[in-house]
PDB file of C-alpha atoms in Angstrom:
ATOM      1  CA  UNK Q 249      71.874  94.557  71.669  1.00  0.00           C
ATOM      2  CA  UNK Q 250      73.011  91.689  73.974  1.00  0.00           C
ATOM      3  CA  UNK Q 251      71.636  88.027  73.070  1.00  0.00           C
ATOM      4  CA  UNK Q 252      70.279  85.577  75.719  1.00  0.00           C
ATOM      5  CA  UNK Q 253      71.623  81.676  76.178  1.00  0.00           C
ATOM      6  CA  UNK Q 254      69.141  80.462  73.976  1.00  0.00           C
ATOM      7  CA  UNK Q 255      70.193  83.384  71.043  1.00  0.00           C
ATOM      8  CA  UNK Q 256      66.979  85.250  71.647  1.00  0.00           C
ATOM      9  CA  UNK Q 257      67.866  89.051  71.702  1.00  0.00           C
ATOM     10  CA  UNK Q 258      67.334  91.177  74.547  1.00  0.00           C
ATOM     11  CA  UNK Q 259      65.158  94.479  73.569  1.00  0.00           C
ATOM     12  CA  UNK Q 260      64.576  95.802  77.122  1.00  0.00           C
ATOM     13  CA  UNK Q 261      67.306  98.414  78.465  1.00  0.00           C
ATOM     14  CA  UNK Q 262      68.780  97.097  81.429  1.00  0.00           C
ATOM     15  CA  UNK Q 263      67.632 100.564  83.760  1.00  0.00           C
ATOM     16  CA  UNK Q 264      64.133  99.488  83.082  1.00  0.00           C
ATOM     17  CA  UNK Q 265      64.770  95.762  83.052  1.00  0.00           C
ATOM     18  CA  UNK Q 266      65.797  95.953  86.545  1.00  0.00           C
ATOM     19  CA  UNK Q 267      63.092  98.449  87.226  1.00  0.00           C
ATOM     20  CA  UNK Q 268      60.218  95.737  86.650  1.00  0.00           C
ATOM     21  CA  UNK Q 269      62.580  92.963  87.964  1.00  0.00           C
ATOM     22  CA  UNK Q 270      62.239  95.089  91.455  1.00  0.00           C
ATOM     23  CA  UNK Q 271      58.728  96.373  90.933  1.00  0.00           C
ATOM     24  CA  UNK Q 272      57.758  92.167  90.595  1.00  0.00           C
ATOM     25  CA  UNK Q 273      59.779  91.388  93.719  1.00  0.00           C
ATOM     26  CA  UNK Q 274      57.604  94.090  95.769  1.00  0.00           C
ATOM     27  CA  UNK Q 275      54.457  91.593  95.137  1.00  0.00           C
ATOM     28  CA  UNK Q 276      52.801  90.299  98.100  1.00  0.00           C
ATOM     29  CA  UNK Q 277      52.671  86.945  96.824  1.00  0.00           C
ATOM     30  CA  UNK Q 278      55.683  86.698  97.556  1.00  0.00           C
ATOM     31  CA  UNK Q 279      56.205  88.159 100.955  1.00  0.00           C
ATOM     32  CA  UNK Q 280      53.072  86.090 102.318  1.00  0.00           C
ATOM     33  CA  UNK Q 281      55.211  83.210 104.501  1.00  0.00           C
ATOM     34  CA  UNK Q 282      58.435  86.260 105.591  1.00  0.00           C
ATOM     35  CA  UNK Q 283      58.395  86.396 109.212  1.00  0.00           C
ATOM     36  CA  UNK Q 284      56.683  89.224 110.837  1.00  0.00           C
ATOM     37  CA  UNK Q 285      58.174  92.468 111.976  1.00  0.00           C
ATOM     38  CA  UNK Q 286      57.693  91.304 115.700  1.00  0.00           C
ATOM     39  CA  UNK Q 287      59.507  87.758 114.785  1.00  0.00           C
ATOM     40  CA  UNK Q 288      61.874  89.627 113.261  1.00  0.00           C
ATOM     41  CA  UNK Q 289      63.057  91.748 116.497  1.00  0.00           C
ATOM     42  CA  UNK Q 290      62.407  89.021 118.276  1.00  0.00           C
ATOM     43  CA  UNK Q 291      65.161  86.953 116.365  1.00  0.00           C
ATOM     44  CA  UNK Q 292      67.350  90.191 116.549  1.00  0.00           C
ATOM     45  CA  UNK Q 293      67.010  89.854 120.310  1.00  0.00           C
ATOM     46  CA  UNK Q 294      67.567  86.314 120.601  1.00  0.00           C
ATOM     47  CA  UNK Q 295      70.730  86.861 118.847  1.00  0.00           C
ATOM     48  CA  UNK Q 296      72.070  89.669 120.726  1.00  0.00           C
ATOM     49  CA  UNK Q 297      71.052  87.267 124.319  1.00  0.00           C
ATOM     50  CA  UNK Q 298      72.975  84.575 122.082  1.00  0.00           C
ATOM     51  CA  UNK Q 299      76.147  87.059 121.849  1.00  0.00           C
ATOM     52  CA  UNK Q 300      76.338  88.142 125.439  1.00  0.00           C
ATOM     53  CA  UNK Q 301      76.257  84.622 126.293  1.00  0.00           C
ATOM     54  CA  UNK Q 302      79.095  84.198 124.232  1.00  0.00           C
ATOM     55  CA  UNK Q 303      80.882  87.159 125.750  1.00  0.00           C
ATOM     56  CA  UNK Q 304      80.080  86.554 129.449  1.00  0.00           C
ATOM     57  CA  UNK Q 305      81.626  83.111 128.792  1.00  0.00           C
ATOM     58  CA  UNK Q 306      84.940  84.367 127.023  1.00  0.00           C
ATOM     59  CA  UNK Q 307      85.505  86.409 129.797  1.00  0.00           C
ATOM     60  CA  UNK Q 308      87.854  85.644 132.863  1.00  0.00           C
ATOM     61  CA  UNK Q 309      85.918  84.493 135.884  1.00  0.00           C
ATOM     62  CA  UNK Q 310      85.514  87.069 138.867  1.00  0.00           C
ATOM     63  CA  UNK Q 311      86.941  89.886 136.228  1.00  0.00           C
ATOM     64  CA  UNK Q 312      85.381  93.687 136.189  1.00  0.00           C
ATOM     65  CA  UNK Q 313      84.296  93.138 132.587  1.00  0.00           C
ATOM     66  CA  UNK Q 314      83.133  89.718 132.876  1.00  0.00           C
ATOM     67  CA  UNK Q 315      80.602  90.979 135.961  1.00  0.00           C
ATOM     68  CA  UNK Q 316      79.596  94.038 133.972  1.00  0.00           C
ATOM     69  CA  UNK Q 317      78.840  91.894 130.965  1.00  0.00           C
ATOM     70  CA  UNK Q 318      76.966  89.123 133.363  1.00  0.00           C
ATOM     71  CA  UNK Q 319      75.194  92.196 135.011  1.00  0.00           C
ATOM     72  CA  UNK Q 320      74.425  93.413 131.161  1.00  0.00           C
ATOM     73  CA  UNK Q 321      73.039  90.152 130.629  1.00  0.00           C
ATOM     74  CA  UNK Q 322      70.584  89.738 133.373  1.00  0.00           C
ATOM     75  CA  UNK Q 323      69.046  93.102 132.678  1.00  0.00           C
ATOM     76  CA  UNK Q 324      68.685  91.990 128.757  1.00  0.00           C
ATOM     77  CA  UNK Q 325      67.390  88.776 129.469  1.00  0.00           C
ATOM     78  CA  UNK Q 326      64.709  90.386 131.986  1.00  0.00           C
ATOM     79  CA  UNK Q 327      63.676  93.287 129.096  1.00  0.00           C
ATOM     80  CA  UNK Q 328      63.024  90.305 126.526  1.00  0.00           C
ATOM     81  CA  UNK Q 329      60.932  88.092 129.054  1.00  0.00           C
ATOM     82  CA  UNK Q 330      58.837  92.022 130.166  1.00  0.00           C
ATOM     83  CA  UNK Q 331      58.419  92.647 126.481  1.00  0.00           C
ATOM     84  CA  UNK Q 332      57.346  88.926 125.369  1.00  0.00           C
ATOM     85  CA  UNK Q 333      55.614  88.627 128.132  1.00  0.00           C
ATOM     86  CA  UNK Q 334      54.269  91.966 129.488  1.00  0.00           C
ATOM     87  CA  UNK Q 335      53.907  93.137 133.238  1.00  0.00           C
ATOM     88  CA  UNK Q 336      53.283  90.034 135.601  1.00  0.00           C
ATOM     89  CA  UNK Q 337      50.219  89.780 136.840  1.00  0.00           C
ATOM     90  CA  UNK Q 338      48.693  88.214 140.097  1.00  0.00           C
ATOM     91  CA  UNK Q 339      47.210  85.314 140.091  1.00  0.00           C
ATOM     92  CA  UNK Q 340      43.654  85.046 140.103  1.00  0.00           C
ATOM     93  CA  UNK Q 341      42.784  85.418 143.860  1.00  0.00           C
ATOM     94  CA  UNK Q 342      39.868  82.804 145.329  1.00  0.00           C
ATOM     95  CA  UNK Q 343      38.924  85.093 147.820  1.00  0.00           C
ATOM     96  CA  UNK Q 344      40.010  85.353 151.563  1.00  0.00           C
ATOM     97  CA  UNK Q 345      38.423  83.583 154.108  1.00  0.00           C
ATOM     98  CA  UNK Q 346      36.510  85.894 156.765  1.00  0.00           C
ATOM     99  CA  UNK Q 347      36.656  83.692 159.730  1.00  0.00           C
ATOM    100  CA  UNK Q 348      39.632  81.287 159.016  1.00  0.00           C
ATOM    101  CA  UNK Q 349      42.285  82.382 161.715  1.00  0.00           C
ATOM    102  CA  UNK Q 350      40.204  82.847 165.038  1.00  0.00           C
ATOM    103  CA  UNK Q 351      37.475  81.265 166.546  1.00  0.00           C
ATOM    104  CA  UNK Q 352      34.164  82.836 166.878  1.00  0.00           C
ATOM    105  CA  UNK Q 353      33.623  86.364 168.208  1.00  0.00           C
ATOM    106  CA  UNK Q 354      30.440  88.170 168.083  1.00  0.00           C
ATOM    107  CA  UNK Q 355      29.414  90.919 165.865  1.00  0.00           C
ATOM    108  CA  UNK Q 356      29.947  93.484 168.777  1.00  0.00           C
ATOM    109  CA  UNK Q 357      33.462  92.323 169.594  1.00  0.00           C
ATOM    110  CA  UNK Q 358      34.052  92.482 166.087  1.00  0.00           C
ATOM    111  CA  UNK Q 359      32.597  96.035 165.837  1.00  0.00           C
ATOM    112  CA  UNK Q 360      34.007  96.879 169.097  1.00  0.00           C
ATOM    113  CA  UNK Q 361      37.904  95.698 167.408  1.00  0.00           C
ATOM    114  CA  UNK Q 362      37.238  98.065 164.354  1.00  0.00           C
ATOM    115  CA  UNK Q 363      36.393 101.093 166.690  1.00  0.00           C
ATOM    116  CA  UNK Q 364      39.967 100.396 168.073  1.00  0.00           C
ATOM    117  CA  UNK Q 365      41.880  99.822 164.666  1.00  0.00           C
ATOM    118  CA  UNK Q 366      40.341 103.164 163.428  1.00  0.00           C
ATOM    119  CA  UNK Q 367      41.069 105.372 166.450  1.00  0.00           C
ATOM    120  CA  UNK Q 368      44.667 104.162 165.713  1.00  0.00           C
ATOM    121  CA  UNK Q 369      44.653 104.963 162.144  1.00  0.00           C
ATOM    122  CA  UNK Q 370      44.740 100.944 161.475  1.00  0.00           C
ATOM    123  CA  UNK Q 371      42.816 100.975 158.185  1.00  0.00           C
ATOM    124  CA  UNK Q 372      43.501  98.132 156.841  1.00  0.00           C
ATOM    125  CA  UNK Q 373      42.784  95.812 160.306  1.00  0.00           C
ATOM    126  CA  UNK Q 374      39.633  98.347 160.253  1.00  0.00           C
ATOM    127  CA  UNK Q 375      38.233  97.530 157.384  1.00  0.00           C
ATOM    128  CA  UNK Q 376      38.623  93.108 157.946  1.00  0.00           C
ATOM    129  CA  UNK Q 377      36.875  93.695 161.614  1.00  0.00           C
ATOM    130  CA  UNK Q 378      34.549  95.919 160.295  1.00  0.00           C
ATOM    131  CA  UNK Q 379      33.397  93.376 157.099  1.00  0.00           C
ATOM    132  CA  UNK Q 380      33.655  90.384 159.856  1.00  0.00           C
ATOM    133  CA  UNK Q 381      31.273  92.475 161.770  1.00  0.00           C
ATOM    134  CA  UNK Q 382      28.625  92.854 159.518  1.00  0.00           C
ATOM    135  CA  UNK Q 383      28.830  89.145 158.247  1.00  0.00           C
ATOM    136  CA  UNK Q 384      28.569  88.138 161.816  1.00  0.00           C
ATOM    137  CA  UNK Q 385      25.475  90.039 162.639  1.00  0.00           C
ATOM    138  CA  UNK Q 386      24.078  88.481 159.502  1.00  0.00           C
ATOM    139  CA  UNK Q 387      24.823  85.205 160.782  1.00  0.00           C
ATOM    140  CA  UNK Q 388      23.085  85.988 164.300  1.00  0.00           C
ATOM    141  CA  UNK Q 389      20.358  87.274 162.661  1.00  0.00           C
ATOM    142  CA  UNK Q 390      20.183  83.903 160.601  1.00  0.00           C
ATOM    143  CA  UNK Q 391      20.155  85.992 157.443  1.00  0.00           C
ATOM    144  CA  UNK Q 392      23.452  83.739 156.452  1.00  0.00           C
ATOM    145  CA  UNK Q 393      24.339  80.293 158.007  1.00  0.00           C
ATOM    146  CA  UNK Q 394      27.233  79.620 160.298  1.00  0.00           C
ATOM    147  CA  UNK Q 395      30.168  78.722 157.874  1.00  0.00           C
ATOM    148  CA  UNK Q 396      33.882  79.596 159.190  1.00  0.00           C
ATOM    149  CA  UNK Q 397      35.365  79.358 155.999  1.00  0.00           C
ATOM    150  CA  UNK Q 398      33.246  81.658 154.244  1.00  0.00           C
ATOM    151  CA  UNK Q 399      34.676  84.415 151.349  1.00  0.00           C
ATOM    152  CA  UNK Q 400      33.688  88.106 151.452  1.00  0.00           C
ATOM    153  CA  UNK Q 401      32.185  87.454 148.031  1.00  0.00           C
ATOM    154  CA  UNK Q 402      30.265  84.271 149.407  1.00  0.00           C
ATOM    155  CA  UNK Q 403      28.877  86.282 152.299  1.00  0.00           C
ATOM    156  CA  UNK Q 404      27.577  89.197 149.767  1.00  0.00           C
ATOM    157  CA  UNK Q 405      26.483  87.006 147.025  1.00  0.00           C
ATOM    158  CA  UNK Q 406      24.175  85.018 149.835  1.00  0.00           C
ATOM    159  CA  UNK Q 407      23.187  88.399 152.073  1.00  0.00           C
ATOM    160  CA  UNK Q 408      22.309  89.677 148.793  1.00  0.00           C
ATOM    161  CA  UNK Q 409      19.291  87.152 147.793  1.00  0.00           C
ATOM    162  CA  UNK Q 410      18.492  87.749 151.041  1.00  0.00           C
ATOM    163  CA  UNK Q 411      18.560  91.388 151.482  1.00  0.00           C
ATOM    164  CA  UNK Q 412      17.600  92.442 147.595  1.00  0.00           C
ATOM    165  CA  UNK Q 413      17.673  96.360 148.504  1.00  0.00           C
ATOM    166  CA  UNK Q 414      21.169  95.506 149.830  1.00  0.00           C
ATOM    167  CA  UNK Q 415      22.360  93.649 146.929  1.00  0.00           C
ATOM    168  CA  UNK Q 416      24.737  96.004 145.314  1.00  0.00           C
ATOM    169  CA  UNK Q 417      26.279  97.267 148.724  1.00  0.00           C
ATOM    170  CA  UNK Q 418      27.088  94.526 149.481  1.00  0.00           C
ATOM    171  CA  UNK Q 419      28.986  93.196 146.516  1.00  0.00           C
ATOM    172  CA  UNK Q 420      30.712  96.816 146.522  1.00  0.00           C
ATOM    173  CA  UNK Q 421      32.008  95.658 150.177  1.00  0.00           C
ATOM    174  CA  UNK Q 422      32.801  92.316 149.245  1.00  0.00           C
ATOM    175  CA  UNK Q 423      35.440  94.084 146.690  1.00  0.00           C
ATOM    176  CA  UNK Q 424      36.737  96.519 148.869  1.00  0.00           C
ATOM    177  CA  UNK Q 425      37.643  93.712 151.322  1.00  0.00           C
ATOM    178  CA  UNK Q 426      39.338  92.240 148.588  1.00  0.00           C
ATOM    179  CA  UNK Q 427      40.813  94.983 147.236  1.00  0.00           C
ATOM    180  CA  UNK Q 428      42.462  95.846 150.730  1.00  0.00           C
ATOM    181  CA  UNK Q 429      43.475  91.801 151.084  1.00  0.00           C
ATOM    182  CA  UNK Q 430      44.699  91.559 148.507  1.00  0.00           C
ATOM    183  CA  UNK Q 431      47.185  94.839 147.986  1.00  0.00           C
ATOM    184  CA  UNK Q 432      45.446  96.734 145.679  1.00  0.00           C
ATOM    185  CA  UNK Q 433      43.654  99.361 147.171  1.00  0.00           C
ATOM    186  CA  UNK Q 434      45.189 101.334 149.684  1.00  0.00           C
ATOM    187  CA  UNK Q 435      42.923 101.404 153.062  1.00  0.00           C
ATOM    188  CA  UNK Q 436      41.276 104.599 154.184  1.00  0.00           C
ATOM    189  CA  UNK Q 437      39.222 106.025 156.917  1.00  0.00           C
ATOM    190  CA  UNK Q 438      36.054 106.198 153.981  1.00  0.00           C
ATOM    191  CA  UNK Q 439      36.449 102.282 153.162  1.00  0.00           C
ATOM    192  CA  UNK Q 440      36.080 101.712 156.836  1.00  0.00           C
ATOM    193  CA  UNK Q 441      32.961 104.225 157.298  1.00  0.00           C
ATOM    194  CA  UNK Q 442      31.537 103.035 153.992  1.00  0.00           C
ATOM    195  CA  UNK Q 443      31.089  99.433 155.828  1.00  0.00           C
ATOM    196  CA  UNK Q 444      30.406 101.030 159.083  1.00  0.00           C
ATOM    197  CA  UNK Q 445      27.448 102.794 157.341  1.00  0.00           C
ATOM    198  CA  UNK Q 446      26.496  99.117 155.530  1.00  0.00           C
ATOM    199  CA  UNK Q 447      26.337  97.425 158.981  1.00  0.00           C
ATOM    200  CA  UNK Q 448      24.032  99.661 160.343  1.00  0.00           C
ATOM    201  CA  UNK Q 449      21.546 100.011 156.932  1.00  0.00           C
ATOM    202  CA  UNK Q 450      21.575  96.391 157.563  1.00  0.00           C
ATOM    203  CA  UNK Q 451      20.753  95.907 160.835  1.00  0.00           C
ATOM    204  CA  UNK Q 452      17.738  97.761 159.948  1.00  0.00           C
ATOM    205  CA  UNK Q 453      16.609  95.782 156.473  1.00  0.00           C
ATOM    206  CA  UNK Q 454      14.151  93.221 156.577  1.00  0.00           C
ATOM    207  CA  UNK Q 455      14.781  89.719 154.764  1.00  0.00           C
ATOM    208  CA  UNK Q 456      13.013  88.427 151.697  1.00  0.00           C
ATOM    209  CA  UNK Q 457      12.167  84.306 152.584  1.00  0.00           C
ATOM    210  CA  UNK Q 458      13.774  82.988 149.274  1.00  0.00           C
ATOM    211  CA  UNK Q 459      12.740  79.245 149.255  1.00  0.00           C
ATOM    212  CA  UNK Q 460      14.131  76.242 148.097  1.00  0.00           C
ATOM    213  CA  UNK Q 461      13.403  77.083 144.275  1.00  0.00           C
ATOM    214  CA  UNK Q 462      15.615  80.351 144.566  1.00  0.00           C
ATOM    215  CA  UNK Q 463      12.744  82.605 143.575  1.00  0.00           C
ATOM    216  CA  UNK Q 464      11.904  84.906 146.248  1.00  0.00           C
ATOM    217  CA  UNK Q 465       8.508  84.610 148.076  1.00  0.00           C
TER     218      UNK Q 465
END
């Protein structure tokens, strides 16, 4: 029997002693303020960055290891700031101007330039004369004001209280010009007929007189 500072004796074995001694450890209570498991590889990372650092600057300038390590580094450095971070992302676009680079052109010419781009397999260039097209007509119609600097999503939000029945169409158009802008959706031969197809539905809708008060008469 062993005896404690104080000359209290000990009773409990030390095999089950240490048993509760560990079992009282594995509390939460006590665990509540240890960093996280992703704070945790995150320091482990920052250390190993920390090390090649170290390395890199041990090693003789212009040597094959030192370039290796510095090459090592770069690609460790750009895995930490991919997984902190995640996959960049684009910046939130404010929507390209229709009319902003030439000065005006009728709906016809406009047409007439999309014709063109698609008989060359021009998709893309398609697709913006073919969306400046229909905007125009809308504009010669008085449907939509004159405004140069006017989005795609302007011009469909607008049509669209205009043209009700058109609404949706529209807006789908407004995205696929963005969309194909923008670099995210590849240009076709169907994104150009799909607007092709709007213009003409269009040309044929009647406006709804929305007045002042934004209700429709």
């Amino acid at each position: 029997m062993r005896v404690l500072a104080d000359g209290a004796p000990v009773t409990v074995p030390r095999g089950p002693a240490r048993d509760a001694a560990r079992d009282e450890l594995l509390n939460p209570a006590y665990h509540r303020h240890d960093p996280s498991l992703v704070q945790r590889a995150e320091a482990w990372l920052d250390e190993q960055i920390g090390r090649l650092f170290g390395k890199v600057g041990e090693s003789v300038a212009g040597s094959g290891t030192g370039v290796v390590l510095a090459l090592l580094l770069v690609a460790v450095v750009v895995a930490a700031v991919w997984w902190r971070l995640g996959a960049p992302r684009r910046e939130a676009r404010t929507g390209a101007a229709l009319f902003a680079h030439r000065g005006p052109r009728t709906a016809d010419q406009h047409r007439a330039e999309a014709a063109a781009r698609a008989a060359a397999g021009d998709w893309p260039q398609a697709v913006r004369e073919q969306m400046r097209a229909l905007v125009r007509a809308l504009e010669e119609r008085t449907v939509l004001d004159v405004r140069p600097g006017r989005t795609a999503d302007e011009a469909a939000a607008e049509a669209g209280r205009a043209l009700p029945g058109q609404a949706a169409a529209l807006a789908a158009a407004a995205r696929t010009f963005d969309d194909i802008v923008y670099g995210e959706r590849t240009a076709d031969r169907a994104a150009y007929e799909g607007l092709l197809a709007l213009d003409r539905a269009l040309g044929a809708a009647r406006p709804v007189l929305v007045p002042t008060g934004g209700a429709a008469a």
